[in-house]
mmCIF file of C-alpha atoms in Angstrom:
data_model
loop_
_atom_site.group_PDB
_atom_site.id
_atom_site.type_symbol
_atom_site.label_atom_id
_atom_site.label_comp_id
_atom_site.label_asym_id
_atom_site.label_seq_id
_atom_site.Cartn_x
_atom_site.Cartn_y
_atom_site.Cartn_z
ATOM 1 C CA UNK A 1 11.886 -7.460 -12.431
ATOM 2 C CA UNK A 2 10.189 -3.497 -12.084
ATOM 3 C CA UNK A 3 6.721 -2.993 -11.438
ATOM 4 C CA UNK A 4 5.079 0.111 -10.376
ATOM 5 C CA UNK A 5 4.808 1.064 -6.859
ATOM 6 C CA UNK A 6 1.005 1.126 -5.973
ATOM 7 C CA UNK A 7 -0.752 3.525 -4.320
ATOM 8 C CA UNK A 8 -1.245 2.038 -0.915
ATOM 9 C CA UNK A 9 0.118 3.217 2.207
ATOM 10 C CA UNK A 10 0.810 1.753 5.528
ATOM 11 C CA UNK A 11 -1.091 2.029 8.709
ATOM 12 C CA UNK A 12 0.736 0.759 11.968
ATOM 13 C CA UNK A 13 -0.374 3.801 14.034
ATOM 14 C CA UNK A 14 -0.233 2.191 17.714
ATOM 15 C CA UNK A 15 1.643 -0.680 17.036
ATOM 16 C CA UNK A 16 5.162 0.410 17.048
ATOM 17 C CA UNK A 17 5.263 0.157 20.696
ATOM 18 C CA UNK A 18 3.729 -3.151 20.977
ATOM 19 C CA UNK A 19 5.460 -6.123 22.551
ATOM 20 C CA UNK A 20 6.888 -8.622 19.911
ATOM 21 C CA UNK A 21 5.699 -6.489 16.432
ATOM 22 C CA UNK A 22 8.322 -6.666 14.165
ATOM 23 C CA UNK A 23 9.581 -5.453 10.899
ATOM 24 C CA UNK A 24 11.266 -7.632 8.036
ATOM 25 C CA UNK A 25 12.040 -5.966 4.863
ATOM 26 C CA UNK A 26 13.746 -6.773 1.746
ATOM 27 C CA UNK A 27 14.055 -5.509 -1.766
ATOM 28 C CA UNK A 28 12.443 -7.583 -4.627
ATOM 29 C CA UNK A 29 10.998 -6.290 -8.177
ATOM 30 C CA UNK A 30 12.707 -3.489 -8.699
ATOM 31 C CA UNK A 31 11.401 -2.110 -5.282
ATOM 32 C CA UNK A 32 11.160 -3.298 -1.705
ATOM 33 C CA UNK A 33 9.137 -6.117 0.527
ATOM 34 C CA UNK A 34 8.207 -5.579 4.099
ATOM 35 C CA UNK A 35 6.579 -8.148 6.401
ATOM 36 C CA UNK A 36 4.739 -6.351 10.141
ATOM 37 C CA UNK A 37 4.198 -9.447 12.156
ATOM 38 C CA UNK A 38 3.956 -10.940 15.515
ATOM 39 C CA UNK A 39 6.212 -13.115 15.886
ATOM 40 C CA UNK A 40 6.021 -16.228 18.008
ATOM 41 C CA UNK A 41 9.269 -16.687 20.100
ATOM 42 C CA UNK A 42 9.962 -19.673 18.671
ATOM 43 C CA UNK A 43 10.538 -18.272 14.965
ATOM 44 C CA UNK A 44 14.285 -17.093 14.125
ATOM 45 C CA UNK A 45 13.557 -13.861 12.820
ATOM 46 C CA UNK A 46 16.681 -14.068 10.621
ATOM 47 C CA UNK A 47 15.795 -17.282 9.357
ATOM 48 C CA UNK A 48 12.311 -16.318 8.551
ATOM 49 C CA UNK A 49 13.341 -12.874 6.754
ATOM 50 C CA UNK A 50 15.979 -15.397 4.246
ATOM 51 C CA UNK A 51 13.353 -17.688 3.713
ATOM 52 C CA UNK A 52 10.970 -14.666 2.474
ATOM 53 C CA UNK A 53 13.966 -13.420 0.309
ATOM 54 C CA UNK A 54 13.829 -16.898 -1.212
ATOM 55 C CA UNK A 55 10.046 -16.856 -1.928
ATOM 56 C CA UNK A 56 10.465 -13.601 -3.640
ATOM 57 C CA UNK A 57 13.572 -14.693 -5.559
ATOM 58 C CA UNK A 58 11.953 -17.938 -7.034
ATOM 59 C CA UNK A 59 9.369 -15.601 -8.423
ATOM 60 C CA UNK A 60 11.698 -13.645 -10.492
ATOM 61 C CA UNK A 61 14.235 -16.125 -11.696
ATOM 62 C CA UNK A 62 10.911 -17.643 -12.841
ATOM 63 C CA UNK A 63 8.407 -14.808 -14.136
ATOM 64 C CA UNK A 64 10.657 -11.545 -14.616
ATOM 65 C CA UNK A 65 10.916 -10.167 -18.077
ATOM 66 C CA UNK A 66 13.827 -7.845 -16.649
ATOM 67 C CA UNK A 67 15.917 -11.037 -15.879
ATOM 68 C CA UNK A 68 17.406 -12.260 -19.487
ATOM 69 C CA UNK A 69 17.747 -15.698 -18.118
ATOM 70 C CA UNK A 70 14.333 -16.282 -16.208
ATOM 71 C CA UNK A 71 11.967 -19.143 -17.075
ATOM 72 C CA UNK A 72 9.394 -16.628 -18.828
ATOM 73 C CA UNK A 73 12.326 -14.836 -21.164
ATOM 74 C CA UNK A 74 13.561 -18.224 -21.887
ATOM 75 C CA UNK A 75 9.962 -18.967 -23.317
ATOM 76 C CA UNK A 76 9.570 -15.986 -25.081
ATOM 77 C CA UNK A 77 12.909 -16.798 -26.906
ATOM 78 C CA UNK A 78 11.524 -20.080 -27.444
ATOM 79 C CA UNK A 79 11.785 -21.216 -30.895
ATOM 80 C CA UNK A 80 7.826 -21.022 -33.039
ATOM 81 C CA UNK A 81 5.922 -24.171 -32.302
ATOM 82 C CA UNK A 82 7.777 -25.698 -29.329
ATOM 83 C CA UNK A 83 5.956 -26.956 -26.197
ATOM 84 C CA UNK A 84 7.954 -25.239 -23.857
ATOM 85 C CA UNK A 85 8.012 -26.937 -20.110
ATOM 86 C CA UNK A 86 7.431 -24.512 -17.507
ATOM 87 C CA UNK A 87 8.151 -24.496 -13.221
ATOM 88 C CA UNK A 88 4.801 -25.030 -11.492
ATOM 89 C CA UNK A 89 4.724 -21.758 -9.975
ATOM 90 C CA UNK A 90 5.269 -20.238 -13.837
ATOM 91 C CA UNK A 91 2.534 -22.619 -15.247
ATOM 92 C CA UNK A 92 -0.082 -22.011 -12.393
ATOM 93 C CA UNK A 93 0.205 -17.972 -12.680
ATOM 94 C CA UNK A 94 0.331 -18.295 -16.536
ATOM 95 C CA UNK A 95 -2.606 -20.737 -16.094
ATOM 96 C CA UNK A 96 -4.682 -18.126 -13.613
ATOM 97 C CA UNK A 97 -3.873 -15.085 -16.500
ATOM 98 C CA UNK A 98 -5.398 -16.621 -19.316
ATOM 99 C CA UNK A 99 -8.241 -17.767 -17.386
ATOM 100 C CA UNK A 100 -8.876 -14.055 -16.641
ATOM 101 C CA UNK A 101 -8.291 -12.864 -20.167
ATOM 102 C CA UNK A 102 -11.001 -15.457 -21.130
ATOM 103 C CA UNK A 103 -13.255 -14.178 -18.960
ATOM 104 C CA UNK A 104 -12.719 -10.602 -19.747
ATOM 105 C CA UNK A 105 -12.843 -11.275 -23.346
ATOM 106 C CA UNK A 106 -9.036 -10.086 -23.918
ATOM 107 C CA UNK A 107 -9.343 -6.799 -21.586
ATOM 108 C CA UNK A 108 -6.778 -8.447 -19.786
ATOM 109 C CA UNK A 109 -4.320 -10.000 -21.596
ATOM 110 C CA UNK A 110 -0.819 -11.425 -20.414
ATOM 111 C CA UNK A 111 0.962 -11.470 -24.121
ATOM 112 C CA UNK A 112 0.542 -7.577 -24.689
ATOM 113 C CA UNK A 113 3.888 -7.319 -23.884
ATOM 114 C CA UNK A 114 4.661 -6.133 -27.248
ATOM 115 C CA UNK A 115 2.672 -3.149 -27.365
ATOM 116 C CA UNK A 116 4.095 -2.388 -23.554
ATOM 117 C CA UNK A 117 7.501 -2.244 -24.985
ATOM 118 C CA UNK A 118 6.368 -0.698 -27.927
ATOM 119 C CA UNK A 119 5.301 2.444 -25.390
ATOM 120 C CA UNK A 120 7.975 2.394 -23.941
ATOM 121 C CA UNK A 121 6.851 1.151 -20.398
ATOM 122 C CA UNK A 122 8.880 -2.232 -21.206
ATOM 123 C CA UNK A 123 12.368 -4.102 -19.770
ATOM 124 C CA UNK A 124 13.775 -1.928 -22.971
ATOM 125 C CA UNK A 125 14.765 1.612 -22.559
ATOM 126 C CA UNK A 126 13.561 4.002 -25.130
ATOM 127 C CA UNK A 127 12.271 7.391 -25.782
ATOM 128 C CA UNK A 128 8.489 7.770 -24.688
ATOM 129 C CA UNK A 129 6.635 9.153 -27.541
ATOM 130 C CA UNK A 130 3.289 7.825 -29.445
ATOM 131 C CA UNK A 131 4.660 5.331 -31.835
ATOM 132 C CA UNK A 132 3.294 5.189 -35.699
ATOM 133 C CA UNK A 133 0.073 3.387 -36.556
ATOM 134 C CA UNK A 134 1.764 0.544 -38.296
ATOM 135 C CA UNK A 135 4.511 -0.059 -35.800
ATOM 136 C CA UNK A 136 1.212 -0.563 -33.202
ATOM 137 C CA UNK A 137 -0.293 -2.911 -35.681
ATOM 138 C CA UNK A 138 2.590 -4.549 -36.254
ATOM 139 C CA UNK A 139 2.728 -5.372 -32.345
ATOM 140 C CA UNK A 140 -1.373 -6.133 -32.242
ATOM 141 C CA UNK A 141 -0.370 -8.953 -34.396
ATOM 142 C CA UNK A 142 1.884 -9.998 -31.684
ATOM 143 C CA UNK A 143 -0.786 -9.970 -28.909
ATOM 144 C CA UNK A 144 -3.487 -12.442 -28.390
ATOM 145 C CA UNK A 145 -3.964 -15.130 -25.238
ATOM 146 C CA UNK A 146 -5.424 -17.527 -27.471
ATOM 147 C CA UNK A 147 -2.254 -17.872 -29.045
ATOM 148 C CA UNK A 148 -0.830 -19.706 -25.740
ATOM 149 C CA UNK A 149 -2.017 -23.075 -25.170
ATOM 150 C CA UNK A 150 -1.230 -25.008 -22.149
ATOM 151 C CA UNK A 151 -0.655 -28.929 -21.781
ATOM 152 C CA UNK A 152 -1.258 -29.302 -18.005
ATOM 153 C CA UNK A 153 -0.324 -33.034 -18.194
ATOM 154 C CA UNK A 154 3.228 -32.035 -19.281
ATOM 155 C CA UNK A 155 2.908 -29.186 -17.527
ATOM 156 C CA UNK A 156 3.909 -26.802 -20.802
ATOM 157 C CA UNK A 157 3.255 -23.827 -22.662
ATOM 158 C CA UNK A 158 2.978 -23.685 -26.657
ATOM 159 C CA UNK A 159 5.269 -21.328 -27.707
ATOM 160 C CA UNK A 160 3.681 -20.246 -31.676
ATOM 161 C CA UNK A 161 6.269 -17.645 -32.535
ATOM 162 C CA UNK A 162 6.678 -14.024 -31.836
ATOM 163 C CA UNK A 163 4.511 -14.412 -28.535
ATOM 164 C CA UNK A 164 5.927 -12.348 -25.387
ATOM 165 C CA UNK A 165 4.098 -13.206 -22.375
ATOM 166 C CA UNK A 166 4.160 -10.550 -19.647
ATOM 167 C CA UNK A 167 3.018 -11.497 -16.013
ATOM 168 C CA UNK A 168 4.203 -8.345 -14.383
ATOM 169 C CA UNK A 169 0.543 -7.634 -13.581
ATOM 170 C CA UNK A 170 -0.378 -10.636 -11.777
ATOM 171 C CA UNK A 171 3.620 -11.756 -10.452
ATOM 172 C CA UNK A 172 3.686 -9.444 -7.977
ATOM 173 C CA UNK A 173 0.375 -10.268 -6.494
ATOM 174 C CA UNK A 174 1.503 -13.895 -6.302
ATOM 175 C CA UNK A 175 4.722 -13.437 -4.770
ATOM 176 C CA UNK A 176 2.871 -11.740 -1.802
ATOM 177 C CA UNK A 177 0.917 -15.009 -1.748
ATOM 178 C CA UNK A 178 3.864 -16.913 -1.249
ATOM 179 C CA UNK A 179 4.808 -15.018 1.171
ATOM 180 C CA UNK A 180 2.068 -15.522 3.377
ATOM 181 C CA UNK A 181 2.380 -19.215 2.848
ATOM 182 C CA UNK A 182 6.046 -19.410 3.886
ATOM 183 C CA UNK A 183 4.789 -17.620 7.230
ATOM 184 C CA UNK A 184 1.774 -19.229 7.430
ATOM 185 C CA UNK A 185 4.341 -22.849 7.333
ATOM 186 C CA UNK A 186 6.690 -21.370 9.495
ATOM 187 C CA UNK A 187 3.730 -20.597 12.266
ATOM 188 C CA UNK A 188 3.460 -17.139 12.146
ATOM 189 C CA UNK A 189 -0.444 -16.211 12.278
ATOM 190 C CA UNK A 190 -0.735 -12.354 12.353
ATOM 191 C CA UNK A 191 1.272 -10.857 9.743
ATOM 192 C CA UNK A 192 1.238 -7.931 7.494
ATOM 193 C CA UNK A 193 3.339 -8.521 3.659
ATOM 194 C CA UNK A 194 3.483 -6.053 1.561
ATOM 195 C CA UNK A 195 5.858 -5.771 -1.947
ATOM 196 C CA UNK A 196 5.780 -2.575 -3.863
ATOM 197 C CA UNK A 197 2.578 -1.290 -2.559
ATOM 198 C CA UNK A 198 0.487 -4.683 -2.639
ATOM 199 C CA UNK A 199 -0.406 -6.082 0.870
ATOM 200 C CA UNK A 200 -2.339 -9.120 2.392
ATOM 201 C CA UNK A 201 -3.106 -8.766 6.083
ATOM 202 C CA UNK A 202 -4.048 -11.855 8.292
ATOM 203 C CA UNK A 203 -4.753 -12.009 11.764
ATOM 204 C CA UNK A 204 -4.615 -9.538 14.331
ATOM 205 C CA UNK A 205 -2.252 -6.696 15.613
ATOM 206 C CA UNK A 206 -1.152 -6.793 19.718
ATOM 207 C CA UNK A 207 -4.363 -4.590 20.679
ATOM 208 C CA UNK A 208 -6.735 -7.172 18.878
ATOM 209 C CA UNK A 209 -7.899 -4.825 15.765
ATOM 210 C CA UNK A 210 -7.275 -5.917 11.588
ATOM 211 C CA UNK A 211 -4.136 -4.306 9.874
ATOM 212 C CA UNK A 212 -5.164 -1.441 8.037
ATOM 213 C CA UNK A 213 -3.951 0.149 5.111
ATOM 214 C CA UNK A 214 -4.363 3.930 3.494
ATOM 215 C CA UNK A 215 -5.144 3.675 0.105
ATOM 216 C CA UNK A 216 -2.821 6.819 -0.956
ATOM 217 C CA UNK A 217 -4.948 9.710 -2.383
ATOM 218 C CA UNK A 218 -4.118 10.449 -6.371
ATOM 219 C CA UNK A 219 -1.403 12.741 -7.270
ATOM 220 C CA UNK A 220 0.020 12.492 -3.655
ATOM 221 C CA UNK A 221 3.094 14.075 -3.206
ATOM 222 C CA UNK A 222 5.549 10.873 -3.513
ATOM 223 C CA UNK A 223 7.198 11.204 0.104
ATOM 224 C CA UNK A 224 3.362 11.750 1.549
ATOM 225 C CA UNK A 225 3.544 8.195 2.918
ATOM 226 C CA UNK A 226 1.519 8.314 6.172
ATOM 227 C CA UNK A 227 0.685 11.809 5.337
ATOM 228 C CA UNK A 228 -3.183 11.829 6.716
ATOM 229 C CA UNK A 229 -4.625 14.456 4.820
ATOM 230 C CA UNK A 230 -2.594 12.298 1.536
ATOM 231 C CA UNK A 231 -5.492 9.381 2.263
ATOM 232 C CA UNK A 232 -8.137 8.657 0.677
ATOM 233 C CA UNK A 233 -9.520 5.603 2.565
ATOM 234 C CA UNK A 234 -8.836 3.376 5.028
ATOM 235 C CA UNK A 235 -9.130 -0.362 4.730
ATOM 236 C CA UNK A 236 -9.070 -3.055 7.117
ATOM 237 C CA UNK A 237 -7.006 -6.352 6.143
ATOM 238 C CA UNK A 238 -9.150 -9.180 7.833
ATOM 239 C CA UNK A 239 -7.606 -12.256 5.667
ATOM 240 C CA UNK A 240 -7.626 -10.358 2.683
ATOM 241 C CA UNK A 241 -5.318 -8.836 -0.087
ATOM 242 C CA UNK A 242 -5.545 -5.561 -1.944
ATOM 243 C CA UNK A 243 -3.710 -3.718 -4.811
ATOM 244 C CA UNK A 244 -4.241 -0.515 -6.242
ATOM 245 C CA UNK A 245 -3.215 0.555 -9.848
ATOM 246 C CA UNK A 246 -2.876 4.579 -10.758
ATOM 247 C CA UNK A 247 -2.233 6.253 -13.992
ATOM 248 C CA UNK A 248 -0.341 9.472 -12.017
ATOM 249 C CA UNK A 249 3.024 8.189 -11.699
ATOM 250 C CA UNK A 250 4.125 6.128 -14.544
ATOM 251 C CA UNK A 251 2.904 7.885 -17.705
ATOM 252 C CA UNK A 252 4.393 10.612 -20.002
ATOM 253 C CA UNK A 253 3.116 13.623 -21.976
ATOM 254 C CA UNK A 254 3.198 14.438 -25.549
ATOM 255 C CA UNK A 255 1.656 17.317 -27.241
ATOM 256 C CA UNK A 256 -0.525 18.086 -24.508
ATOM 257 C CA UNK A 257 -1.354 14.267 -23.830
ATOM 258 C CA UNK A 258 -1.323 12.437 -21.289
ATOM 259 C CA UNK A 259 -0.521 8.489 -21.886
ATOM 260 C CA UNK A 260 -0.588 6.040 -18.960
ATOM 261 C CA UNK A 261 1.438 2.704 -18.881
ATOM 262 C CA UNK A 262 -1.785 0.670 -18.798
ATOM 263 C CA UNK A 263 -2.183 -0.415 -22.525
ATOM 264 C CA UNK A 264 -5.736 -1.807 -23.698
ATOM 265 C CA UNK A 265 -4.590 -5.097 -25.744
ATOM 266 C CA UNK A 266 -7.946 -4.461 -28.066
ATOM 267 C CA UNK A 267 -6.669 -0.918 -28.840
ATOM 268 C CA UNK A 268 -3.142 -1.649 -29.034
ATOM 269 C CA UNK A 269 -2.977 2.233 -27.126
ATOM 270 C CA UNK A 270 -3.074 3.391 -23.152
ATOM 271 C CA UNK A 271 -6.507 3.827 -21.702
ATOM 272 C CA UNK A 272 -8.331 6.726 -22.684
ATOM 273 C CA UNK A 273 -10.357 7.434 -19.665
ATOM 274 C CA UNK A 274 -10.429 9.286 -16.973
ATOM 275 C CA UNK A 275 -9.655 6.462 -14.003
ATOM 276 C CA UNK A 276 -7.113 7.953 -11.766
ATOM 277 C CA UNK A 277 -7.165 5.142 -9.562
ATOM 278 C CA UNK A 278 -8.417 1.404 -8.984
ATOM 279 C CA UNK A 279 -8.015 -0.637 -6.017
ATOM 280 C CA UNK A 280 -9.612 -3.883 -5.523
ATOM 281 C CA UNK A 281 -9.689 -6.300 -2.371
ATOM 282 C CA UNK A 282 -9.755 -9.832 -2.742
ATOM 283 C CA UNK A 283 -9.212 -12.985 -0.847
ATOM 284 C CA UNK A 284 -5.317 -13.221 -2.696
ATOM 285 C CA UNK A 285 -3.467 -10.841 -3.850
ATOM 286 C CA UNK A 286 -3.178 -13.164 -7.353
ATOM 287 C CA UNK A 287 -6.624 -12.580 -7.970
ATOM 288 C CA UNK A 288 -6.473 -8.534 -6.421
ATOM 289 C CA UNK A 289 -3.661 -7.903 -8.533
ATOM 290 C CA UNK A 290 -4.723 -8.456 -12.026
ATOM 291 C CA UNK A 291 -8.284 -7.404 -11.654
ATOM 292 C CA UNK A 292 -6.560 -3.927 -10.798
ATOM 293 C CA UNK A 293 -4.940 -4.137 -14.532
ATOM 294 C CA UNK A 294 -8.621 -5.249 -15.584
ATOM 295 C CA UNK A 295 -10.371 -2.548 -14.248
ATOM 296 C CA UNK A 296 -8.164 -0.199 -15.812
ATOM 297 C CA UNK A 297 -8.686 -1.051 -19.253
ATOM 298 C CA UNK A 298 -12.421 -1.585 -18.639
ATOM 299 C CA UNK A 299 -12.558 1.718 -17.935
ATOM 300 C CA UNK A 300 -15.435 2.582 -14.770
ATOM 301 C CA UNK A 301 -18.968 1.770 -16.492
ATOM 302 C CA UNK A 302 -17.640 -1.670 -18.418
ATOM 303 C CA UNK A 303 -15.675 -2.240 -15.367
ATOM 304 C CA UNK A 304 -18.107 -1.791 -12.754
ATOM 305 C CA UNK A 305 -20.517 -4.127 -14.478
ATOM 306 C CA UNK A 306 -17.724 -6.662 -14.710
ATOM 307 C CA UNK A 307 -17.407 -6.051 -10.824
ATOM 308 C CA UNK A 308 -20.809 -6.502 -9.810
ATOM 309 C CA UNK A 309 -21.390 -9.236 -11.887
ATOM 310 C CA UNK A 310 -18.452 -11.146 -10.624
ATOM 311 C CA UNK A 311 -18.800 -9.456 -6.868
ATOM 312 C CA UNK A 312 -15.436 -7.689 -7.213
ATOM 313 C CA UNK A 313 -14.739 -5.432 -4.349
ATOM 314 C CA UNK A 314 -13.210 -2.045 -6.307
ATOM 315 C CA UNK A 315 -12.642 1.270 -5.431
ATOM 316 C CA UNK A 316 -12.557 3.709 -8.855
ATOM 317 C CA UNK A 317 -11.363 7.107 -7.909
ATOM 318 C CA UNK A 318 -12.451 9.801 -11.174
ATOM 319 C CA UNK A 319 -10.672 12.549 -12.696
ATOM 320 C CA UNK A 320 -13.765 15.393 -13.225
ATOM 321 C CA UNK A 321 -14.308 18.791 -13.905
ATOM 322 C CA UNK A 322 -15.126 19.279 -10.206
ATOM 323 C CA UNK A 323 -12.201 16.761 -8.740
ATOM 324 C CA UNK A 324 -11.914 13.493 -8.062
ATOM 325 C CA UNK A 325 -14.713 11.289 -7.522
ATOM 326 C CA UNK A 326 -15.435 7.747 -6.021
ATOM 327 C CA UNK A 327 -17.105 5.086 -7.112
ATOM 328 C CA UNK A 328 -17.027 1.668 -5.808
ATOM 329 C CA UNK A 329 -18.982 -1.331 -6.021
ATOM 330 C CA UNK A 330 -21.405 -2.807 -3.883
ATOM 331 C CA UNK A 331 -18.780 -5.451 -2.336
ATOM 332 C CA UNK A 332 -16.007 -3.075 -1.957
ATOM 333 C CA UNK A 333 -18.584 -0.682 0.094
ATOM 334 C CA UNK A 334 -19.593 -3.637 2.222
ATOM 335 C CA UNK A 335 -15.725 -3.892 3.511
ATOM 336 C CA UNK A 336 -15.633 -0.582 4.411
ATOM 337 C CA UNK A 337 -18.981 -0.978 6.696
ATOM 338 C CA UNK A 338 -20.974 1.776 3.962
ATOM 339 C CA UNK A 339 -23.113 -0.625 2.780
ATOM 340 C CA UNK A 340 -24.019 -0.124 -0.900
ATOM 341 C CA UNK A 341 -23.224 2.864 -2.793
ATOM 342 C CA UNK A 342 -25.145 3.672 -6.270
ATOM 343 C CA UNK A 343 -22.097 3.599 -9.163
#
């Protein structure tokens, strides 16, 4: 399973040093986990690090569309009109998705993995180039949420025919999760996990302060990480998850064009506008990771009413004539210690 690396960089300035901070680290997703902790001296390191390895594992032998034989390809192979029974973990994230793309009227939507494919961002290698209008209709008829329907008694999916469910947006985000609940069981209380870019702090470093996070200017330089004047702002991770999606490194040009990987399943096309950035903070990283997706395809005036209306904390960072520009809502300013800040 691949996913994007996010634009988030580490902060552990002063800790190195510390008594009893360690590092675990892993690769997962197509890209690497870490986990900065403090680790009780009763935890076995070793056994803690294969025990994270296993958390991240179980996510993609369930929910990778890169793995031919995971739970989700299995169900998008499914034969049409089969109720198709799904791992809890699978059916709770695919559960959480379509609750969001109901309440974002199909903005977010976890079957537009046809038209992802169909761009070329997909498990699929092929050439990046706009593809024809019907070819993106054809897909569009592909696409729609309300074409899954769940049985949570059985604990199933309905499989209709031709859908292909993507969760790479929102997997991630809850393989962090589990990752903080495997420490949290195994006693560990101040910890640090981050996979590809999306982190969830809890607890306290050695000299009593929050782990904080750099949230990676756009168009860094790609081996900036820690680079200072490469930061755009600086977060602190009191119990709290946040994920950042960017339209800089994972796009391609054609004819002048630009076209990002984010696809708008109303459009069937990448976003239009001119979002260089999103992050968003939120309690899990299951919930911070999709709304990232969301905001995206919003774009930053549908989006930052969504945000405000739903008290999302986001952080949009604007391509203009002048530079880049912020904009961020009022509970996203409020974790920085701003206060509000007019969008």
């Amino acid at each position: 399973m691949k996913f994007p690396i996010l634009s988030i960089l580490l902060l552990l300035a002063g800790c190195a040093a510390a008594p009893r901070v360690e590092r675990l680290q892993g690769r997962t997703m197509g890209t690497t986990w870490s986990v900065t902790l403090v680790r009780p001296d009763t935890v076995d390191p070793q056994a803690l690090a294969a025990g994270i390895q296993r958390q991240l594992d179980a996510v993609v032998a369930q929910m990778s569309t890169w793995e031919a034989d995971s739970d989700l390809s299995r169900f998008n192979r499914a034969p049409a009109g089969t109720w198709q029974p799904l791992p809890a973990e699978f059916y709770a994230v695919l559960e959480h998705a379509l609750a969001l793309a109901r309440d974002t009227d199909g903005a977010y939507d976890p079957t537009v993995g046809p038209l992802v494919e169909l761009w070329g961002f997909g498990p699929v290698r092929r050439d990046r180039e706009p593809p024809p209008a019907e070819a993106i209709a054809a897909a569009r008829a592909r696409v729609g949420w309300q074409q899954v329907r769940l049985d949570p008694e059985r604990r199933s999916a309905w499989q209709p025919g031709g859908v292909y469910v993507d969760l790479s947006s929102i997997a991630k985000g809850f393989g962090v999760d589990q990752v903080a609940r495997h420490l949290d069981a195994a006693g560990v209380s101040d910890y640090l996990v981050e996979v590809g870019g999306e982190l969830r702090g809890r607890g306290r470093r050695p000299d009593g302060q929050p782990w904080q996070v750099a949230i990676e200017r756009p168009g860094a330089a790609a081996g900036a990480v820690g680079r200072l004047d490469e930061v755009e702002r600086v977060l602190s991770l009191d119990d709290r998850a946040v994920a950042t999606s960017g339209d800089y490194r994972h796009a391609f040009e054609d004819d002048g064009a630009i076209y990002s990987h984010h696809i708008d399943p109303r459009s069937g096309r990448p976003v239009p506008h001119r979002i260089a950035s999103v992050t968003v903070a939120a309690r899990q990283a299951v919930d911070a990771d999709p709304l990232g997706t969301t905001m995206m395809v919003l774009g930053p005036e549908e989006g930052m009413a969504y945000a405000v209306a739903h008290d999302v904390a986001v952080l949009f960072i604007l391509r203009t004539d002048a530079g880049f520009e912020e904009r961020m809502s009022p509970a996203f300013a409020t974790l920085l210690g701003t206060g509000t800040k007019t969008p």
